Amino acid sequence: MQSSANKKHAYTRTLDFKTGCVEMMHGSGGRAMAQLIDQLFMTAFDNDFLRQMNDQASFTSSGGRMVMATDSHVITPLFFPGGDIGCLSVHGTINDVVMAGAKPLYLSAGFILEEGLPLGDLKRIVESMAAAARVIPVPIITGDTKVVERGSGDGVFITTTGIGMIPENVFISSERAKPGDNILISGTIGDHGIAVMLAREDFAFQSSLESDTASLHDLVSVMVEAVPGIHVLRDPTRGGVAAALNEIAQQSGTGMMLFEERIPVKPAVSAACEFLGFDPMYVANEGKLIAVCAPEDTDKLLDTMRAHPLGCNAAVIGEIIADSHSFVQMKTRFGGTHVVDWLSGDQLPRIC
Amino acid sequence: MQSSANKKHAYTRTLDFKTGCVEMMHGSGGRAMAQLIDQLFMTAFDNDFLRQMNDQASFTSSGGRMVMATDSHVITPLFFPGGDIGCLSVHGTINDVVMAGAKPLYLSAGFILEEGLPLGDLKRIVESMAAAARVIPVPIITGDTKVVERGSGDGVFITTTGIGMIPENVFISSERAKPGDNILISGTIGDHGIAVMLAREDFAFQSSLESDTASLHDLVSVMVEAVPGIHVLRDPTRGGVAAALNEIAQQSGTGMMLFEERIPVKPAVSAACEFLGFDPMYVANEGKLIAVCAPEDTDKLLDTMRAHPLGCNAAVIGEIIADSHSFVQMKTRFGGTHVVDWLSGDQLPRIC
Amino acid sequence: MCLAIPAKVEQFTADDNAIVELSGIRKEISLALVDEVSPGDYVIVHAGYAIQKLDVEEAERTLALFEELYAQTGNFPDFPQTGTT
Amino acid sequence: MCLAIPAKVEQFTADDNAIVELSGIRKEISLALVDEVSPGDYVIVHAGYAIQKLDVEEAERTLALFEELYAQTGNFPDFPQTGTT
Amino acid sequence: MKYIEAFRDGRLARKIAGQTAKEADPRRHYYLMEFCGGHTHAISRYGIADLLPAHIHMIHGPGCPVCVLPMGRLENAIQLAQTPGVILCSYGDMLRIPTAKGNSLLKVKSRGADIRMIYSSSEALDIARQNPDKCIVFLAIGFETTTPPTAVVIKQAQKLGLSNFTVFCNHVLTPSAISHILLSPEIRQLGLVRLDGFIGPAHVSTVIGSRPYEYFVEEFQKPVVIAGFEPLDVIQAILMLVRQINEGRAEVENEFTRAVLPHGNIKAQKLVADVFELRRSFEWRGLGHVPYSALRIKSCFADFDAEQRFEIPALSLPDHKACECGAILRGVKHPRDCKIFGTVCTPDNPIGSCMVSSEGACAAYFRYGRFRDNQSQHEMAGH
Amino acid sequence: MKYIEAFRDGRLARKIAGQTAKEADPRRHYYLMEFCGGHTHAISRYGIADLLPAHIHMIHGPGCPVCVLPMGRLENAIQLAQTPGVILCSYGDMLRIPTAKGNSLLKVKSRGADIRMIYSSSEALDIARQNPDKCIVFLAIGFETTTPPTAVVIKQAQKLGLSNFTVFCNHVLTPSAISHILLSPEIRQLGLVRLDGFIGPAHVSTVIGSRPYEYFVEEFQKPVVIAGFEPLDVIQAILMLVRQINEGRAEVENEFTRAVLPHGNIKAQKLVADVFELRRSFEWRGLGHVPYSALRIKSCFADFDAEQRFEIPALSLPDHKACECGAILRGVKHPRDCKIFGTVCTPDNPIGSCMVSSEGACAAYFRYGRFRDNQSQHEMAGH
Ligand code: SF4
Ligand code: SF4
Ligand SMILES: [Mg+2]
Ligand SMILES: [Mg+2]
Ligand SMILES: [Mg+2]
Ligand SMILES: [Mg+2]
Ligand SMILES: [Mg+2]
Ligand SMILES: [Mg+2]
Ligand SMILES: [Mg+2]
Ligand SMILES: [Mg+2]
Ligand SMILES: [Mg+2]
Ligand SMILES: [Mg+2]
């Protein structure tokens, strides 16, 4: 295997990360593409698998139950308070891997770049991605880069795929939710979606809100160690907590009863929701998880979550009930009850 | 595990594949997205893994050397003679998996849909993808769907990731090319790139040329069975045969000598190249492979390839030579020699 | 109809605009529809415009009325039960 | 400079255009720059225009000349050697 | 959130609800209409119905701008959006309203129409300035609350000489709609609907004040309590209405004193009067043609009037034939009376406008009320 | 491919090459310039140099439209492309030419300029028809071969009254450039460059015919053989030149009889004469200002002349200071004489225009010649 460092390069001018832009040639399989891969991706992600430089990466598996998850990441703006599409693209997929209780092993990354993207922005994104992967740690072992014409993309789209290994005694799946189980959330809801929405210039908002984007691998690992019998884990991303709960309810054929007053929401998130006419239950999170466990495991699980930095605001927000309609209901702070349905259409800012 | 079929649906009107279009709501995590996944993706890809309906798919691995490969697929037009972005997205990644001599096991798929894409087109694409995966067969076990605003995408982008298992006695890697080895190609070159280029309306071409898009899993499997000691396999996609050979040369630190007269090119591909000012060596293929093997294995490998429908035009096109510059040279039909360099920039139609 | 929320005026900006604040969220809105607003005042914001000032004293009076009622009333029916709580 | 190739005129289309053919590839080009072209004729195509007719007899004559030369000449130097062939 | 959360206090709510239950006469029924979608939303969102005794009935009124926009005007907007060179700007609420054939602004947007969702009328003006080669049409809708911001931008556009900016005006008036409901045959003659009192608009009243309801109370002898949109405001207003009814009074009372003055916002009223004038009649979805119930742009601002610039035709289109939105908006029917509620018509594929806005009666019932009926119909395991 | 492949026959090539080697006088050197990039390309692509004896030297001439476009005109085009409302159309070849600062049409395209690559001038006209609200500028370049298609679209635009279509004309003339080279001090006075004969243009000659070279042969007493662009054409032309030189003749001979007539294409010539007129002088990259060497649009078509419509300024910009393109285009230097060849200047990051087109001398040498020098400099394992 030849290392990237001692390979002879067919180019002598280095990429211009200060003023350069992505051009169509960076995706056309020629030397410009080889240079981009070498000077950016290989340098940032640097690992032995990538250095194989084959059409694929090979690794050795010890066998057992493995998981595979994928997410395509599209977001405007590319950089937002608390993160960027780079670290988000690692967290988004890793979180799906670890929602099985699995230990993440490897990542792949497919980039779709829009002609005209400043190379400096791309570098920032790739380095953020590399840093996010390194802390887990999970190597990005193979990838692909395409360039599309200006107007056929939106800066950069990143699709990551992750594989992981499930510990022997862990069996986490959404259909395992049972009446009587408790529903836990790892922290405040809606931070990501609201932070990104407020970062959009046209709304003229200012706030110190940040996206919660984070990898949940370590939180999950302490959780499954404490309570290997966790029934369900799910990260409430697009569609928010409402979507994640409805999915679990539908897949397990149960209903849910939530208690509004127990659901942690930052005051600033509530306030932004008031301005925009949003409901935080439908707003995306990128560093939170929902757990469902047996009543007897609840205290231990909650304590474990609260002891972890990413779970310090964890709370039991409701319980699984029997309901052939799989309604997710919420007892409001006010005393009444309503259904927390799926989001309909898109959540759009509204005036009435 | 609950099957898709006996699940209760929260929607009663089925998707309108005749006149409907992708809308932003199909990506926002609400019921419209759940319906799209259920009525289109789950139906077309139907398998037990997908039906787990978790954030990730789990499977059991027996252990050993595994490979992971990914490709993002962007192509205009979405439908072209001989294929479409759907089957292409299966072939593109599977071929990278099998270039390690591996048996493909599982695929994931990430879709980035542009608002306004006719649902009927999406259905055709997804069904083509499902059909391509089924013949291998390799299940698409997990996926993701995003929708971007009109003008921020190009119909549909598909990123697939594949994993596979390498047979015990197979060690294929590009740095194994050695001086004296022979270089083989599995058939005519440039068919895909030219067929797609001619399908573009603005050039006003007509031809019966078709893309060669195909999965090479079976060809590779008979090849590694016949000659487990194959040194290198690579599919000459973007950048064409020239790019693939330069990659091998650079990664193995060798040079190459090719013989123009032995390189199979369809007359129509040559003719189109004359019209456009292209060189078929730089034109993309999606169903061809380059193999490098020891001289003593060459005849057996060539015979095996020729006996397979996807290798009937296979040829030995050159040999590996020692060259510290890693030049890929070609002896022309005319008698002279030149360097087959990487593509510079983009291959653009030209008039001079 | 007519989603509107009270927010505190923090400072004036150009063009008859002002920054208002609610729980740490700041937004520039128009004061074109209200007169005699000072920083520190609360305004009702609708579609990016202050449509009226909020009378803080009246708000407190209303809340005090509720509390009074709370103090007066002795017993009241339980919540109707739904679900398994 | 001036990439141009000979192709056979197959049929006339609207606006002084025609379909030409080369090894199964057909393309619509303009005949605005040439006179008296008939289907079956070969034309030299440059940037979507026929810029001249190809004189088939002259082409054959040139090729015959080459062949003649081939027949005449007895021995000739070998290709210079490059690479390991 | 100051002056918001205090009005959502569940502890106080139970007290006021208890008081209401105590004061409500068990021998009679109370039929109370909340005119505004804002109140409808609060009632559903906080489950206020769960706190009320069974003989107090809340009837949802037509106070949702999305719900009352007639088909014809929506079709006009859709056609405008598809006109080459036009950028149509509107509030997010408008984009999903379906036509009888299932079309919507969002659908034509997905097919290429340039439609921009705005949060404030001033953004439409910015878009006009940034796109001098396009015609910007601001699809203006809403009640008295939303009209003043439209007046502001029309005046600004005139000042700036922005010749590519126009407004398609659909602003409507609340008091005329309330009067119209009380004049409807179902109530006046047939007695099909009983209405004992009204919860009066919150934010509309911040602009128009409490006085306009005086005439109304005198004419129809129905009590009105103007209330804020927070749940405590609503429950308090219900108590106040129960008291008026018990005492045989019909007065305008103001629960929302923190924002509503008798004379309202005079500056805003003046701006509206500068720019707009009454229409003789305007179609409301569900209510039909209601006299003097809407505004149009005055002729001195004709350059900014999309109706004139684009010669928008008057269209009167029927609703989907199964849709009961009209009757629901008049308080005559309940969402559950609609045959296609929750099956063909859902928030994801709304057939009628009442299923679109979260303030629409059907959407509110789908999200917040539906499960109660389901629970009464189906025995659930473990209960 | 009929009438193409027959002219690429390696078996015949070796015969003709053998004959040439036999006839070439071993006691002298032959310096032959192929004026056209098309011949340069054929020589490199097919390795014709490998077939020639060492004392026959091929010198690459300036016959590549991409290579001779001066910096100032390129900068004009880049500025046009960045003008709001403009769509700049050009042939793919033009897009990668770098300015001294490394800018190019492709680079400004990637930053948002609307630049469309076309294959035929008629596509520019189509784009103009499809975008009535944009100004379409067709950046026209090329020698006599490419000028007639430009003339056609200008006439069509006039007929159609297409007021949004203009042409930025950079068409240049071959014979004037050849004369200019032979008049250059390096050749005439300094004797730095020896030129014994010319391979005359292939496709240019299909349009202008063989006659224009007669004057030239008489004036300078150098043989010219017009040859096709296929490799057998080239090698045959070399043989014909060797024979003329050996025999002391200086005549115009035509190897490309299948497409070149003495009078050329009269219809095309007339069209060009209708639309264009001679410029007094025009800058060529490498050659400087060459008198009567280019065309401009006649005043009767001024409406379609981008130079007039956009008041394009005359810019004269220096090349990159290390770049030897000028000397290479005049035949005075070889690519390997450039200090930055293959290091700073590569086909991926071209500094000079000769590295852009595959017909440029530097690009051709990089792709097809470079390895020979490398092989002579470095011992390779196993050889
Ligand atoms: S459910 Fe409501 S909105 Fe839907 S069709 Fe019926 S009445 Fe109309
Ligand atoms: S290599 Fe050629 S094109 Fe490049 S700078 Fe040198 S002379 Fe100019
Ligand atoms: Mg590959
Ligand atoms: Mg996923
Ligand atoms: Mg995810
Ligand atoms: Mg790839
Ligand atoms: Mg974009
Ligand atoms: Mg997830
Ligand atoms: Mg790949
Ligand atoms: Mg591939
Ligand atoms: Mg996902
Ligand atoms: Mg597009």
XYZ file of N, CA, C and O in Angstrom, chain F residues 286-376:
364
model
N 1.267 36.455 -29.739
C 2.529 35.937 -30.260
C 3.028 36.705 -31.459
O 4.222 36.907 -31.609
N 2.112 37.140 -32.314
C 2.554 37.811 -33.537
C 2.463 39.334 -33.415
O 2.997 40.052 -34.251
N 1.761 39.806 -32.420
C 1.576 41.257 -32.287
C 0.542 41.759 -33.283
O -0.308 40.996 -33.764
N 0.616 43.029 -33.621
C -0.363 43.612 -34.534
C -0.008 43.246 -35.969
O 1.062 43.543 -36.445
N -0.937 42.553 -36.596
C -0.701 42.071 -37.955
C -1.653 42.828 -38.890
O -2.871 42.791 -38.698
N -1.118 43.528 -39.899
C -1.991 44.332 -40.760
C -2.943 43.466 -41.592
O -2.582 42.364 -42.017
N -4.145 43.964 -41.765
C -5.165 43.304 -42.599
C -5.272 41.811 -42.316
O -5.318 41.002 -43.222
N -5.297 41.446 -41.055
C -5.284 40.025 -40.704
C -6.575 39.575 -40.027
O -6.633 38.472 -39.500
N -7.575 40.433 -39.989
C -8.803 40.044 -39.285
C -9.996 40.750 -39.906
O -9.842 41.671 -40.717
N -11.177 40.291 -39.500
C -12.413 40.836 -40.050
C -13.209 41.541 -38.968
O -13.123 41.198 -37.802
N -13.988 42.551 -39.428
C -14.969 43.121 -38.513
C -16.309 43.155 -39.217
O -16.396 42.987 -40.443
N -17.352 43.373 -38.420
C -18.710 43.374 -38.975
C -18.946 44.695 -39.698
O -18.609 45.763 -39.192
N -19.507 44.615 -40.888
C -19.774 45.824 -41.682
C -20.795 46.715 -40.995
O -21.653 46.236 -40.233
N -20.750 48.002 -41.319
C -21.630 48.942 -40.617
C -23.111 48.654 -40.888
O -23.965 48.949 -40.062
N -23.418 48.047 -42.043
C -24.839 47.757 -42.296
C -25.375 46.669 -41.352
O -26.583 46.444 -41.281
N -24.472 45.999 -40.649
C -24.908 45.027 -39.630
C -24.506 45.492 -38.226
O -24.371 44.674 -37.311
N -24.322 46.786 -38.086
C -23.821 47.332 -36.809
C -24.688 46.927 -35.612
O -24.186 46.761 -34.499
N -25.989 46.750 -35.858
C -26.876 46.368 -34.756
C -26.467 45.037 -34.126
O -26.831 44.742 -32.986
N -25.766 44.241 -34.904
C -25.411 42.913 -34.421
C -23.940 42.849 -33.996
O -23.415 41.779 -33.740
N -23.323 44.010 -33.947
C -21.907 44.049 -33.605
C -21.746 44.385 -32.122
O -22.016 45.505 -31.689
N -21.330 43.396 -31.364
C -21.184 43.614 -29.920
C -20.182 44.719 -29.625
O -20.337 45.465 -28.657
N -19.155 44.833 -30.454
C -18.149 45.878 -30.209
C -18.794 47.255 -30.195
O -18.402 48.126 -29.422
N -19.798 47.445 -31.044
C -20.455 48.742 -31.073
C -21.552 48.830 -30.019
O -21.670 49.839 -29.320
N -22.354 47.767 -29.915
C -23.465 47.803 -28.964
C -22.971 47.965 -27.522
O -23.586 48.634 -26.709
N -21.877 47.305 -27.202
C -21.396 47.345 -25.812
C -20.197 48.275 -25.640
O -19.601 48.320 -24.578
N -19.849 48.986 -26.707
C -18.707 49.903 -26.657
C -17.502 49.236 -26.000
O -16.965 49.697 -24.997
N -17.117 48.123 -26.575
C -16.023 47.329 -26.011
C -14.712 48.089 -26.185
O -14.365 48.481 -27.295
N -13.988 48.306 -25.078
C -12.760 49.086 -25.188
C -11.624 48.262 -25.795
O -11.585 47.038 -25.642
N -10.707 48.925 -26.472
C -9.515 48.239 -26.979
C -8.560 48.034 -25.810
O -8.143 48.987 -25.161
N -8.275 46.795 -25.513
C -7.367 46.486 -24.404
C -6.154 45.782 -24.972
O -6.285 44.890 -25.804
N -4.996 46.168 -24.517
C -3.813 45.412 -24.918
C -3.113 44.989 -23.639
O -2.583 45.823 -22.916
N -3.202 43.722 -23.340
C -2.690 43.241 -22.053
C -1.491 42.335 -22.288
O -1.474 41.553 -23.232
N -0.500 42.438 -21.426
C 0.675 41.573 -21.598
C 0.355 40.136 -21.209
O -0.517 39.878 -20.384
N 1.066 39.177 -21.792
C 0.969 37.782 -21.373
C 1.636 37.627 -20.010
O 2.315 38.527 -19.537
N 1.439 36.466 -19.398
C 2.167 36.100 -18.190
C 3.657 36.222 -18.507
O 4.112 35.790 -19.553
N 4.410 36.773 -17.556
C 5.778 37.142 -17.938
C 6.678 35.947 -18.243
O 7.610 36.051 -19.038
N 6.375 34.797 -17.650
C 7.221 33.632 -17.935
C 6.815 32.926 -19.233
O 7.565 32.093 -19.748
N 5.631 33.255 -19.745
C 5.073 32.477 -20.857
C 5.773 32.786 -22.173
O 5.965 33.935 -22.537
N 6.153 31.747 -22.887
C 6.863 31.889 -24.154
C 5.944 31.656 -25.346
O 6.414 31.419 -26.460
N 4.642 31.669 -25.115
C 3.695 31.387 -26.198
C 4.006 32.188 -27.448
O 3.944 31.673 -28.565
N 4.294 33.451 -27.260
C 4.538 34.310 -28.413
C 5.644 33.738 -29.287
O 5.452 33.509 -30.488
N 6.772 33.480 -28.683
C 7.910 32.960 -29.439
C 7.607 31.582 -30.016
O 8.020 31.249 -31.131
N 6.852 30.782 -29.257
C 6.512 29.446 -29.751
C 5.601 29.552 -30.976
O 5.777 28.847 -31.968
N 4.654 30.487 -30.914
C 3.731 30.644 -32.039
C 4.454 31.151 -33.297
O 4.021 30.878 -34.406
N 5.531 31.888 -33.087
C 6.294 32.358 -34.252
C 7.308 31.302 -34.707
O 8.031 31.512 -35.674
N 7.356 30.194 -33.982
C 8.275 29.128 -34.378
C 9.689 29.347 -33.875
O 10.609 28.609 -34.233
N 9.871 30.353 -33.018
C 11.213 30.704 -32.562
C 11.648 29.832 -31.383
O 12.820 29.535 -31.215
N 10.696 29.452 -30.570
C 11.046 28.619 -29.424
C 10.227 27.330 -29.408
O 9.201 27.224 -30.088
N 10.697 26.401 -28.596
C 10.018 25.126 -28.417
C 9.398 25.125 -27.014
O 9.942 25.749 -26.102
N 8.285 24.413 -26.812
C 7.695 24.375 -25.471
C 8.712 24.063 -24.380
O 8.676 24.647 -23.304
N 9.668 23.160 -24.677
C 10.603 22.809 -23.606
C 11.530 23.964 -23.244
O 12.174 23.929 -22.203
N 11.530 25.015 -24.069
C 12.309 26.208 -23.735
C 11.626 27.069 -22.672
O 12.226 27.992 -22.129
N 10.342 26.797 -22.407
C 9.622 27.605 -21.410
C 9.955 27.084 -20.019
O 9.818 25.889 -19.749
N 10.349 28.004 -19.149
C 10.788 27.593 -17.812
C 9.690 26.960 -16.983
O 9.945 26.202 -16.062
N 8.439 27.342 -17.260
C 7.367 26.831 -16.406
C 6.568 25.723 -17.076
O 5.580 25.235 -16.527
N 7.043 25.263 -18.234
C 6.354 24.163 -18.913
C 6.287 22.924 -18.013
O 7.315 22.501 -17.469
N 5.106 22.375 -17.863
C 4.959 21.102 -17.164
C 5.082 21.197 -15.657
O 4.861 20.216 -14.949
N 5.433 22.368 -15.165
C 5.480 22.509 -13.705
C 4.342 23.449 -13.290
O 3.291 22.994 -12.867
N 4.583 24.745 -13.461
C 3.507 25.676 -13.149
C 2.436 25.628 -14.241
O 1.244 25.709 -13.973
N 2.864 25.493 -15.471
C 1.909 25.477 -16.590
C 1.653 24.055 -17.047
O 2.565 23.372 -17.531
N 0.430 23.591 -16.829
C 0.040 22.250 -17.244
C -1.342 22.359 -17.889
O -2.005 23.387 -17.741
N -1.772 21.323 -18.563
C -3.109 21.410 -19.171
C -4.204 21.673 -18.129
O -5.247 22.231 -18.460
N -3.975 21.289 -16.872
C -5.000 21.541 -15.853
C -4.994 22.975 -15.384
O -6.032 23.511 -15.011
N -3.820 23.560 -15.337
C -3.703 24.951 -14.927
C -2.864 25.680 -15.958
O -1.720 26.031 -15.707
N -3.423 25.878 -17.144
C -2.623 26.487 -18.198
C -2.306 27.940 -17.863
O -3.146 28.655 -17.315
N -1.108 28.353 -18.157
C -0.733 29.753 -17.990
C -0.848 30.462 -19.334
O -1.356 31.571 -19.421
N -0.404 29.808 -20.354
C -0.494 30.393 -21.689
C -1.512 29.645 -22.531
O -1.921 28.530 -22.202
N -1.900 30.259 -23.644
C -2.946 29.661 -24.467
C -2.456 28.409 -25.187
O -3.250 27.543 -25.525
N -1.157 28.297 -25.422
C -0.658 27.110 -26.127
C -0.842 25.836 -25.308
O -0.645 24.738 -25.800
N -1.155 26.000 -24.027
C -1.361 24.830 -23.184
C -2.847 24.458 -23.118
O -3.218 23.478 -22.497
N -3.703 25.250 -23.770
C -5.141 25.036 -23.615
C -5.690 24.060 -24.636
O -6.155 22.969 -24.313
N -5.660 24.465 -25.862
C -6.224 23.632 -26.913
C -5.325 22.431 -27.107
O -4.103 22.522 -26.941
N -5.907 21.297 -27.465
C -5.061 20.131 -27.728
C -4.236 20.373 -28.985
O -3.340 19.624 -29.311
N -4.531 21.461 -29.710
C -3.739 21.828 -30.877
C -2.616 22.781 -30.521
O -1.784 23.100 -31.363
N -2.631 23.284 -29.279
C -1.569 24.189 -28.871
C -0.261 23.414 -28.792
O -0.233 22.233 -28.411
N 0.826 24.077 -29.142
C 2.114 23.391 -29.180
C 2.488 22.836 -27.808
O 3.001 21.720 -27.688
N 2.216 23.598 -26.752
C 2.601 23.145 -25.420
C 1.754 21.971 -24.959
O 2.260 21.004 -24.394
N 0.443 22.065 -25.204
C -0.427 20.964 -24.807
C -0.062 19.708 -25.575
O -0.012 18.605 -25.023
N 0.196 19.863 -26.852
C 0.542 18.709 -27.679
C 1.840 18.074 -27.173
O 1.946 16.850 -27.048
N 2.798 18.914 -26.860
C 4.072 18.391 -26.379
C 3.895 17.745 -25.006
O 4.476 16.688 -24.718
N 3.025 18.357 -24.157
C 2.790 17.790 -22.825
C 2.169 16.400 -22.955
O 2.565 15.461 -22.272
N 1.196 16.265 -23.830
C 0.469 15.002 -23.925
C 1.200 13.957 -24.737
O 1.123 12.778 -24.466
N 1.857 14.428 -25.795
C 2.321 13.441 -26.761
C 3.821 13.393 -26.920
O 4.348 12.444 -27.469
N 4.528 14.402 -26.432
C 5.955 14.435 -26.705
C 6.830 14.310 -25.475
O 7.910 13.731 -25.505
N 6.332 14.839 -24.391
C 7.084 14.969 -23.161
C 7.798 13.686 -22.743
O 8.956 13.696 -22.344
N 7.107 12.564 -22.857
C 7.659 11.306 -22.347
C 8.944 10.908 -23.071
O 9.764 10.209 -22.531
N 9.093 11.373 -24.311
C 10.308 10.999 -25.049
C 11.523 11.613 -24.385
O 12.520 10.963 -24.162
N 11.400 12.911 -24.037
C 12.528 13.556 -23.366
C 12.782 12.879 -22.033
O 13.912 12.635 -21.643
N 11.688 12.563 -21.326
C 11.853 11.904 -20.044
C 12.582 10.584 -20.209
O 13.405 10.211 -19.394
N 12.230 9.896 -21.270
C 12.860 8.598 -21.463
C 14.331 8.737 -21.792
O 15.127 7.904 -21.402
N 14.687 9.793 -22.480
C 16.107 9.929 -22.788
C 16.882 10.405 -21.558
O 18.047 10.092 -21.390
